Amino acid sequence: MGFCQQQLERLRPLWSHMLDHRFLRQTRDGTIAHATFATWMRQDYLFVEAAIPFIAALIPKAPREHWALHAGVIGMLEKELELFRERARAAGVDFTALRPSFTNHAYIQFLLATAYRASYAEAFTVLYAAEKAYHDSWTAVKEGLDPGSPWWPFVENWAGEGFAGYVARLETELDRLADAAGPAERAAMAELFELTTRYEIAFWEMAATGEGWPGAPRTETGAPAEKGN
Ligand code: MP5
């Protein structure tokens, strides 16, 4: 069994907990409040934007054969941002004055710190875990969501064949990197896999609760109180 499957096996309870999050269940069932989904859209737009410098920071550490992969991901992320803007216009989601929530800010800093400070294999682990988390999460939503829903294009984006193929490629490459890693690096990779999974759960929770910044008045979160994040 490769490294990725080993980790998914080891983290199965945590992974299942993520896939069973009420944000995903309510999105799947069409019962999610518009304002709650809008919170996720605003926050994930900022996350996807931050993923571009994350990927770019991997390139100097990457083997030459991985440059085209990462360059392709940057193009994919730009298209994703366009999808968010288009859906925001179509569904009346306000994208002005976006500011990251506490959890989103922490996750973004974690991504960038990993890209700059960790080894390539370690940072690649975070990339794989985050992409696999979204592929599996939106696949769970796909199981029940009405294709006429305004949120369906997000299902098509992350649960579609193109993204599935991309995640499979990442899995192959991460398994290879893990095979070449020594025990200490492999242990660090396993820890980062778990931490990324915990951030993914925290992100759904943040979207579901409309969390602001601890201790701050709601209006200091960067969005008017009535809009949430
Ligand atoms: C992804 C995402 C998937 N958009 N947001 C979170 C919180 N985790 C993972 O990444 P991408 O780069 O949008 O495919």
PDB file of C-alpha atoms and ligand atoms in Angstrom:
ATOM      1  CA  MET A   1       0.000   0.000   0.000  1.00  0.00           C
ATOM      2  CA  GLY A   2       1.332   3.452  -0.873  1.00  0.00           C
ATOM      3  CA  PHE A   3       1.871   6.282   1.586  1.00  0.00           C
ATOM      4  CA  CYS A   4      -1.378   8.083   0.695  1.00  0.00           C
ATOM      5  CA  GLN A   5      -3.601   5.051   1.225  1.00  0.00           C
ATOM      6  CA  GLN A   6      -1.720   4.256   4.446  1.00  0.00           C
ATOM      7  CA  GLN A   7      -2.443   7.723   5.781  1.00  0.00           C
ATOM      8  CA  LEU A   8      -6.090   7.643   4.690  1.00  0.00           C
ATOM      9  CA  GLU A   9      -6.388   4.286   6.474  1.00  0.00           C
ATOM     10  CA  ARG A  10      -4.688   5.601   9.613  1.00  0.00           C
ATOM     11  CA  LEU A  11      -6.842   8.740   9.646  1.00  0.00           C
ATOM     12  CA  ARG A  12     -10.089   7.044   8.653  1.00  0.00           C
ATOM     13  CA  PRO A  13     -12.133   8.183  11.719  1.00  0.00           C
ATOM     14  CA  LEU A  14     -10.992  11.788  11.274  1.00  0.00           C
ATOM     15  CA  TRP A  15     -11.547  11.671   7.507  1.00  0.00           C
ATOM     16  CA  SER A  16     -15.065  10.238   7.962  1.00  0.00           C
ATOM     17  CA  HIS A  17     -15.794  12.911  10.545  1.00  0.00           C
ATOM     18  CA  MET A  18     -14.823  15.537   7.938  1.00  0.00           C
ATOM     19  CA  LEU A  19     -17.054  13.981   5.252  1.00  0.00           C
ATOM     20  CA  ASP A  20     -19.951  13.850   7.687  1.00  0.00           C
ATOM     21  CA  HIS A  21     -19.716  17.544   8.546  1.00  0.00           C
ATOM     22  CA  ARG A  22     -23.125  19.235   8.737  1.00  0.00           C
ATOM     23  CA  PHE A  23     -22.022  21.876   6.223  1.00  0.00           C
ATOM     24  CA  LEU A  24     -21.548  19.132   3.616  1.00  0.00           C
ATOM     25  CA  ARG A  25     -24.696  17.225   4.605  1.00  0.00           C
ATOM     26  CA  GLN A  26     -26.849  20.350   4.447  1.00  0.00           C
ATOM     27  CA  THR A  27     -25.321  21.387   1.117  1.00  0.00           C
ATOM     28  CA  ARG A  28     -25.995  17.891  -0.248  1.00  0.00           C
ATOM     29  CA  ASP A  29     -29.598  17.943   0.998  1.00  0.00           C
ATOM     30  CA  GLY A  30     -30.274  21.465  -0.262  1.00  0.00           C
ATOM     31  CA  THR A  31     -31.101  22.674   3.264  1.00  0.00           C
ATOM     32  CA  ILE A  32     -28.076  24.902   3.811  1.00  0.00           C
ATOM     33  CA  ALA A  33     -28.882  28.554   4.529  1.00  0.00           C
ATOM     34  CA  HIS A  34     -27.884  30.888   1.698  1.00  0.00           C
ATOM     35  CA  ALA A  35     -25.908  33.061   4.175  1.00  0.00           C
ATOM     36  CA  THR A  36     -23.971  30.016   5.431  1.00  0.00           C
ATOM     37  CA  PHE A  37     -23.016  28.921   1.926  1.00  0.00           C
ATOM     38  CA  ALA A  38     -22.130  32.528   1.115  1.00  0.00           C
ATOM     39  CA  THR A  39     -19.741  32.570   4.108  1.00  0.00           C
ATOM     40  CA  TRP A  40     -17.969  29.521   2.742  1.00  0.00           C
ATOM     41  CA  MET A  41     -17.792  31.101  -0.747  1.00  0.00           C
ATOM     42  CA  ARG A  42     -16.260  34.330   0.537  1.00  0.00           C
ATOM     43  CA  GLN A  43     -13.719  32.516   2.683  1.00  0.00           C
ATOM     44  CA  ASP A  44     -12.806  29.853   0.147  1.00  0.00           C
ATOM     45  CA  TYR A  45     -12.282  32.512  -2.513  1.00  0.00           C
ATOM     46  CA  LEU A  46      -9.554  33.972  -0.303  1.00  0.00           C
ATOM     47  CA  PHE A  47      -8.138  30.501   0.382  1.00  0.00           C
ATOM     48  CA  VAL A  48      -7.936  29.617  -3.324  1.00  0.00           C
ATOM     49  CA  GLU A  49      -6.301  32.973  -4.016  1.00  0.00           C
ATOM     50  CA  ALA A  50      -3.674  32.209  -1.334  1.00  0.00           C
ATOM     51  CA  ALA A  51      -3.113  28.770  -2.830  1.00  0.00           C
ATOM     52  CA  ILE A  52      -1.476  30.465  -5.855  1.00  0.00           C
ATOM     53  CA  PRO A  53       1.610  31.762  -3.966  1.00  0.00           C
ATOM     54  CA  PHE A  54       1.666  28.440  -2.088  1.00  0.00           C
ATOM     55  CA  ILE A  55       2.008  26.515  -5.350  1.00  0.00           C
ATOM     56  CA  ALA A  56       4.431  29.072  -6.763  1.00  0.00           C
ATOM     57  CA  ALA A  57       6.658  28.653  -3.681  1.00  0.00           C
ATOM     58  CA  LEU A  58       6.846  24.900  -4.316  1.00  0.00           C
ATOM     59  CA  ILE A  59       8.329  25.317  -7.794  1.00  0.00           C
ATOM     60  CA  PRO A  60      11.903  26.254  -6.717  1.00  0.00           C
ATOM     61  CA  LYS A  61      11.964  23.133  -4.488  1.00  0.00           C
ATOM     62  CA  ALA A  62      10.355  20.830  -7.025  1.00  0.00           C
ATOM     63  CA  PRO A  63      12.153  18.445  -9.382  1.00  0.00           C
ATOM     64  CA  ARG A  64      12.125  19.720 -12.976  1.00  0.00           C
ATOM     65  CA  GLU A  65       9.513  17.084 -13.930  1.00  0.00           C
ATOM     66  CA  HIS A  66       7.006  18.679 -11.545  1.00  0.00           C
ATOM     67  CA  TRP A  67       7.178  22.238 -12.913  1.00  0.00           C
ATOM     68  CA  ALA A  68       4.502  21.684 -15.556  1.00  0.00           C
ATOM     69  CA  LEU A  69       2.218  20.089 -12.956  1.00  0.00           C
ATOM     70  CA  HIS A  70       2.436  23.138 -10.687  1.00  0.00           C
ATOM     71  CA  ALA A  71       2.175  25.625 -13.534  1.00  0.00           C
ATOM     72  CA  GLY A  72      -1.002  23.826 -14.601  1.00  0.00           C
ATOM     73  CA  VAL A  73      -2.394  24.060 -11.066  1.00  0.00           C
ATOM     74  CA  ILE A  74      -1.909  27.827 -11.042  1.00  0.00           C
ATOM     75  CA  GLY A  75      -3.948  28.073 -14.256  1.00  0.00           C
ATOM     76  CA  MET A  76      -6.611  25.838 -12.703  1.00  0.00           C
ATOM     77  CA  LEU A  77      -6.785  28.062  -9.607  1.00  0.00           C
ATOM     78  CA  GLU A  78      -7.286  31.200 -11.719  1.00  0.00           C
ATOM     79  CA  LYS A  79     -10.200  29.467 -13.475  1.00  0.00           C
ATOM     80  CA  GLU A  80     -11.602  28.444 -10.085  1.00  0.00           C
ATOM     81  CA  LEU A  81     -11.504  32.060  -8.897  1.00  0.00           C
ATOM     82  CA  GLU A  82     -13.476  33.024 -11.997  1.00  0.00           C
ATOM     83  CA  LEU A  83     -16.031  30.307 -11.130  1.00  0.00           C
ATOM     84  CA  PHE A  84     -16.405  31.791  -7.628  1.00  0.00           C
ATOM     85  CA  ARG A  85     -16.902  35.316  -9.026  1.00  0.00           C
ATOM     86  CA  GLU A  86     -19.436  34.068 -11.571  1.00  0.00           C
ATOM     87  CA  ARG A  87     -21.405  32.108  -8.917  1.00  0.00           C
ATOM     88  CA  ALA A  88     -21.285  35.101  -6.566  1.00  0.00           C
ATOM     89  CA  ARG A  89     -22.829  37.293  -9.265  1.00  0.00           C
ATOM     90  CA  ALA A  90     -25.427  34.641 -10.175  1.00  0.00           C
ATOM     91  CA  ALA A  91     -26.480  33.912  -6.573  1.00  0.00           C
ATOM     92  CA  GLY A  92     -26.194  37.423  -5.169  1.00  0.00           C
ATOM     93  CA  VAL A  93     -23.235  36.777  -2.863  1.00  0.00           C
ATOM     94  CA  ASP A  94     -21.407  39.944  -1.878  1.00  0.00           C
ATOM     95  CA  PHE A  95     -17.684  39.666  -2.681  1.00  0.00           C
ATOM     96  CA  THR A  96     -16.756  43.199  -1.618  1.00  0.00           C
ATOM     97  CA  ALA A  97     -14.495  43.809   1.418  1.00  0.00           C
ATOM     98  CA  LEU A  98     -13.408  40.185   1.784  1.00  0.00           C
ATOM     99  CA  ARG A  99     -11.263  39.476   4.835  1.00  0.00           C
ATOM    100  CA  PRO A 100     -10.078  36.079   6.058  1.00  0.00           C
ATOM    101  CA  SER A 101     -11.688  34.635   9.168  1.00  0.00           C
ATOM    102  CA  PHE A 102      -9.416  33.506  12.020  1.00  0.00           C
ATOM    103  CA  THR A 103      -9.407  29.860  10.902  1.00  0.00           C
ATOM    104  CA  ASN A 104      -8.902  30.756   7.251  1.00  0.00           C
ATOM    105  CA  HIS A 105      -6.041  33.080   8.151  1.00  0.00           C
ATOM    106  CA  ALA A 106      -4.403  30.344  10.219  1.00  0.00           C
ATOM    107  CA  TYR A 107      -4.796  27.768   7.444  1.00  0.00           C
ATOM    108  CA  ILE A 108      -3.329  30.154   4.851  1.00  0.00           C
ATOM    109  CA  GLN A 109      -0.328  30.924   7.110  1.00  0.00           C
ATOM    110  CA  PHE A 110       0.141  27.182   7.652  1.00  0.00           C
ATOM    111  CA  LEU A 111       0.178  26.612   3.869  1.00  0.00           C
ATOM    112  CA  LEU A 112       2.727  29.334   3.229  1.00  0.00           C
ATOM    113  CA  ALA A 113       4.918  28.418   6.196  1.00  0.00           C
ATOM    114  CA  THR A 114       4.972  24.811   5.006  1.00  0.00           C
ATOM    115  CA  ALA A 115       5.924  25.849   1.475  1.00  0.00           C
ATOM    116  CA  TYR A 116       8.806  28.005   2.741  1.00  0.00           C
ATOM    117  CA  ARG A 117      10.072  26.020   5.723  1.00  0.00           C
ATOM    118  CA  ALA A 118       9.290  22.354   5.157  1.00  0.00           C
ATOM    119  CA  SER A 119      10.870  19.956   2.674  1.00  0.00           C
ATOM    120  CA  TYR A 120       9.333  19.545  -0.771  1.00  0.00           C
ATOM    121  CA  ALA A 121       7.854  16.146   0.125  1.00  0.00           C
ATOM    122  CA  GLU A 122       6.346  17.600   3.304  1.00  0.00           C
ATOM    123  CA  ALA A 123       4.784  20.566   1.478  1.00  0.00           C
ATOM    124  CA  PHE A 124       3.544  18.233  -1.274  1.00  0.00           C
ATOM    125  CA  THR A 125       1.811  16.202   1.454  1.00  0.00           C
ATOM    126  CA  VAL A 126      -0.187  19.279   2.480  1.00  0.00           C
ATOM    127  CA  LEU A 127      -1.115  19.915  -1.164  1.00  0.00           C
ATOM    128  CA  TYR A 128      -2.300  16.340  -1.661  1.00  0.00           C
ATOM    129  CA  ALA A 129      -4.259  16.174   1.611  1.00  0.00           C
ATOM    130  CA  ALA A 130      -6.073  19.465   0.912  1.00  0.00           C
ATOM    131  CA  GLU A 131      -6.952  18.502  -2.684  1.00  0.00           C
ATOM    132  CA  LYS A 132      -8.017  14.980  -1.720  1.00  0.00           C
ATOM    133  CA  ALA A 133     -10.142  16.436   1.106  1.00  0.00           C
ATOM    134  CA  TYR A 134     -11.995  18.678  -1.353  1.00  0.00           C
ATOM    135  CA  HIS A 135     -12.410  15.905  -3.911  1.00  0.00           C
ATOM    136  CA  ASP A 136     -13.912  13.554  -1.311  1.00  0.00           C
ATOM    137  CA  SER A 137     -15.990  16.292   0.353  1.00  0.00           C
ATOM    138  CA  TRP A 138     -17.626  17.425  -2.881  1.00  0.00           C
ATOM    139  CA  THR A 139     -18.085  13.820  -3.984  1.00  0.00           C
ATOM    140  CA  ALA A 140     -20.143  13.358  -0.791  1.00  0.00           C
ATOM    141  CA  VAL A 141     -22.180  16.460  -1.705  1.00  0.00           C
ATOM    142  CA  LYS A 142     -22.685  15.127  -5.255  1.00  0.00           C
ATOM    143  CA  GLU A 143     -24.459  12.042  -3.865  1.00  0.00           C
ATOM    144  CA  GLY A 144     -27.608  14.058  -3.138  1.00  0.00           C
ATOM    145  CA  LEU A 145     -27.386  17.597  -4.486  1.00  0.00           C
ATOM    146  CA  ASP A 146     -29.949  18.612  -7.112  1.00  0.00           C
ATOM    147  CA  PRO A 147     -28.060  19.412 -10.353  1.00  0.00           C
ATOM    148  CA  GLY A 148     -30.321  22.480 -10.643  1.00  0.00           C
ATOM    149  CA  SER A 149     -28.836  23.930  -7.445  1.00  0.00           C
ATOM    150  CA  PRO A 150     -26.845  27.168  -7.782  1.00  0.00           C
ATOM    151  CA  TRP A 151     -24.057  25.332  -5.916  1.00  0.00           C
ATOM    152  CA  TRP A 152     -23.835  22.465  -8.445  1.00  0.00           C
ATOM    153  CA  PRO A 153     -20.903  24.012 -10.405  1.00  0.00           C
ATOM    154  CA  PHE A 154     -18.740  23.553  -7.286  1.00  0.00           C
ATOM    155  CA  VAL A 155     -19.615  19.843  -7.336  1.00  0.00           C
ATOM    156  CA  GLU A 156     -18.662  19.718 -11.017  1.00  0.00           C
ATOM    157  CA  ASN A 157     -15.372  21.443 -10.242  1.00  0.00           C
ATOM    158  CA  TRP A 158     -14.097  19.246  -7.404  1.00  0.00           C
ATOM    159  CA  ALA A 159     -16.032  15.987  -7.868  1.00  0.00           C
ATOM    160  CA  GLY A 160     -15.604  15.846 -11.659  1.00  0.00           C
ATOM    161  CA  GLU A 161     -13.334  13.602 -13.710  1.00  0.00           C
ATOM    162  CA  GLY A 162     -10.716  16.250 -14.396  1.00  0.00           C
ATOM    163  CA  PHE A 163     -10.131  16.926 -10.725  1.00  0.00           C
ATOM    164  CA  ALA A 164     -10.225  13.198  -9.917  1.00  0.00           C
ATOM    165  CA  GLY A 165      -7.421  12.677 -12.450  1.00  0.00           C
ATOM    166  CA  TYR A 166      -5.391  15.508 -10.950  1.00  0.00           C
ATOM    167  CA  VAL A 167      -5.751  14.073  -7.416  1.00  0.00           C
ATOM    168  CA  ALA A 168      -4.722  10.631  -8.715  1.00  0.00           C
ATOM    169  CA  ARG A 169      -1.588  12.184 -10.258  1.00  0.00           C
ATOM    170  CA  LEU A 170      -0.787  13.895  -6.949  1.00  0.00           C
ATOM    171  CA  GLU A 171      -1.203  10.562  -5.183  1.00  0.00           C
ATOM    172  CA  THR A 172       1.240   8.825  -7.518  1.00  0.00           C
ATOM    173  CA  GLU A 173       3.805  11.582  -7.059  1.00  0.00           C
ATOM    174  CA  LEU A 174       3.387  11.753  -3.277  1.00  0.00           C
ATOM    175  CA  ASP A 175       3.761   7.970  -2.959  1.00  0.00           C
ATOM    176  CA  ARG A 176       7.034   8.265  -4.899  1.00  0.00           C
ATOM    177  CA  LEU A 177       8.274  11.110  -2.712  1.00  0.00           C
ATOM    178  CA  ALA A 178       7.409   9.091   0.416  1.00  0.00           C
ATOM    179  CA  ASP A 179       9.253   6.034  -0.936  1.00  0.00           C
ATOM    180  CA  ALA A 180      12.367   8.171  -1.336  1.00  0.00           C
ATOM    181  CA  ALA A 181      12.031   9.802   2.117  1.00  0.00           C
ATOM    182  CA  GLY A 182      13.826   8.651   5.254  1.00  0.00           C
ATOM    183  CA  PRO A 183      11.958   7.750   8.463  1.00  0.00           C
ATOM    184  CA  ALA A 184      12.120  11.267   9.998  1.00  0.00           C
ATOM    185  CA  GLU A 185      10.800  12.963   6.867  1.00  0.00           C
ATOM    186  CA  ARG A 186       8.097  10.329   6.477  1.00  0.00           C
ATOM    187  CA  ALA A 187       6.999  10.929  10.063  1.00  0.00           C
ATOM    188  CA  ALA A 188       6.841  14.676   9.409  1.00  0.00           C
ATOM    189  CA  MET A 189       4.769  13.982   6.278  1.00  0.00           C
ATOM    190  CA  ALA A 190       2.335  11.848   8.269  1.00  0.00           C
ATOM    191  CA  GLU A 191       1.966  14.585  10.874  1.00  0.00           C
ATOM    192  CA  LEU A 192       1.307  17.226   8.197  1.00  0.00           C
ATOM    193  CA  PHE A 193      -1.274  14.968   6.548  1.00  0.00           C
ATOM    194  CA  GLU A 194      -3.150  14.807   9.845  1.00  0.00           C
ATOM    195  CA  LEU A 195      -2.788  18.529  10.548  1.00  0.00           C
ATOM    196  CA  THR A 196      -4.134  19.398   7.087  1.00  0.00           C
ATOM    197  CA  THR A 197      -7.130  17.136   7.703  1.00  0.00           C
ATOM    198  CA  ARG A 198      -7.765  18.956  10.990  1.00  0.00           C
ATOM    199  CA  TYR A 199      -7.582  22.327   9.190  1.00  0.00           C
ATOM    200  CA  GLU A 200     -10.073  21.066   6.600  1.00  0.00           C
ATOM    201  CA  ILE A 201     -12.529  20.132   9.355  1.00  0.00           C
ATOM    202  CA  ALA A 202     -11.941  23.498  11.033  1.00  0.00           C
ATOM    203  CA  PHE A 203     -12.681  25.222   7.711  1.00  0.00           C
ATOM    204  CA  TRP A 204     -16.119  23.557   7.339  1.00  0.00           C
ATOM    205  CA  GLU A 205     -16.831  24.372  10.970  1.00  0.00           C
ATOM    206  CA  MET A 206     -15.825  28.013  10.433  1.00  0.00           C
ATOM    207  CA  ALA A 207     -18.177  28.225   7.437  1.00  0.00           C
ATOM    208  CA  ALA A 208     -21.028  26.583   9.351  1.00  0.00           C
ATOM    209  CA  THR A 209     -20.726  28.897  12.352  1.00  0.00           C
ATOM    210  CA  GLY A 210     -19.795  32.109  10.511  1.00  0.00           C
ATOM    211  CA  GLU A 211     -16.933  32.446  13.000  1.00  0.00           C
ATOM    212  CA  GLY A 212     -15.239  35.819  13.335  1.00  0.00           C
ATOM    213  CA  TRP A 213     -12.060  36.579  15.268  1.00  0.00           C
ATOM    214  CA  PRO A 214     -11.941  35.493  18.921  1.00  0.00           C
ATOM    215  CA  GLY A 215     -12.712  38.418  21.186  1.00  0.00           C
ATOM    216  CA  ALA A 216     -13.395  40.869  18.376  1.00  0.00           C
ATOM    217  CA  PRO A 217     -16.691  42.660  17.875  1.00  0.00           C
ATOM    218  CA  ARG A 218     -18.378  41.183  14.807  1.00  0.00           C
ATOM    219  CA  THR A 219     -17.934  44.417  12.872  1.00  0.00           C
ATOM    220  CA  GLU A 220     -14.157  44.099  13.228  1.00  0.00           C
ATOM    221  CA  THR A 221     -14.099  40.802  11.353  1.00  0.00           C
ATOM    222  CA  GLY A 222     -14.049  42.721   8.097  1.00  0.00           C
ATOM    223  CA  ALA A 223     -17.689  42.262   7.242  1.00  0.00           C
ATOM    224  CA  PRO A 224     -20.829  43.935   8.551  1.00  0.00           C
ATOM    225  CA  ALA A 225     -22.307  41.967  11.453  1.00  0.00           C
ATOM    226  CA  GLU A 226     -25.454  40.984   9.587  1.00  0.00           C
ATOM    227  CA  LYS A 227     -23.505  39.444   6.705  1.00  0.00           C
ATOM    228  CA  GLY A 228     -21.192  37.223   8.748  1.00  0.00           C
ATOM    229  CA  ASN A 229     -17.839  36.499   7.137  1.00  0.00           C
TER     230      ASN A 229
HETATM  231  C1  MP5 B   1      -9.375  23.327  -1.294  1.00  0.00           C
HETATM  232  C2  MP5 B   1     -10.074  24.530  -1.177  1.00  0.00           C
HETATM  233  C3  MP5 B   1      -9.081  22.704  -2.625  1.00  0.00           C
HETATM  234  N1  MP5 B   1     -10.500  25.215  -2.255  1.00  0.00           N
HETATM  235  N2  MP5 B   1     -10.353  25.037   0.065  1.00  0.00           N
HETATM  236  C4  MP5 B   1      -9.942  24.375   1.147  1.00  0.00           C
HETATM  237  C5  MP5 B   1     -10.241  24.949   2.492  1.00  0.00           C
HETATM  238  N3  MP5 B   1      -9.272  23.217   1.058  1.00  0.00           N
HETATM  239  C6  MP5 B   1      -8.991  22.699  -0.141  1.00  0.00           C
HETATM  240  O1  MP5 B   1      -8.062  23.401  -3.220  1.00  0.00           O
HETATM  241  P1  MP5 B   1      -8.158  23.971  -4.716  1.00  0.00           P
HETATM  242  O2  MP5 B   1      -6.818  24.537  -4.840  1.00  0.00           O
HETATM  243  O3  MP5 B   1      -9.273  24.972  -4.725  1.00  0.00           O
HETATM  244  O4  MP5 B   1      -8.440  22.814  -5.603  1.00  0.00           O
END
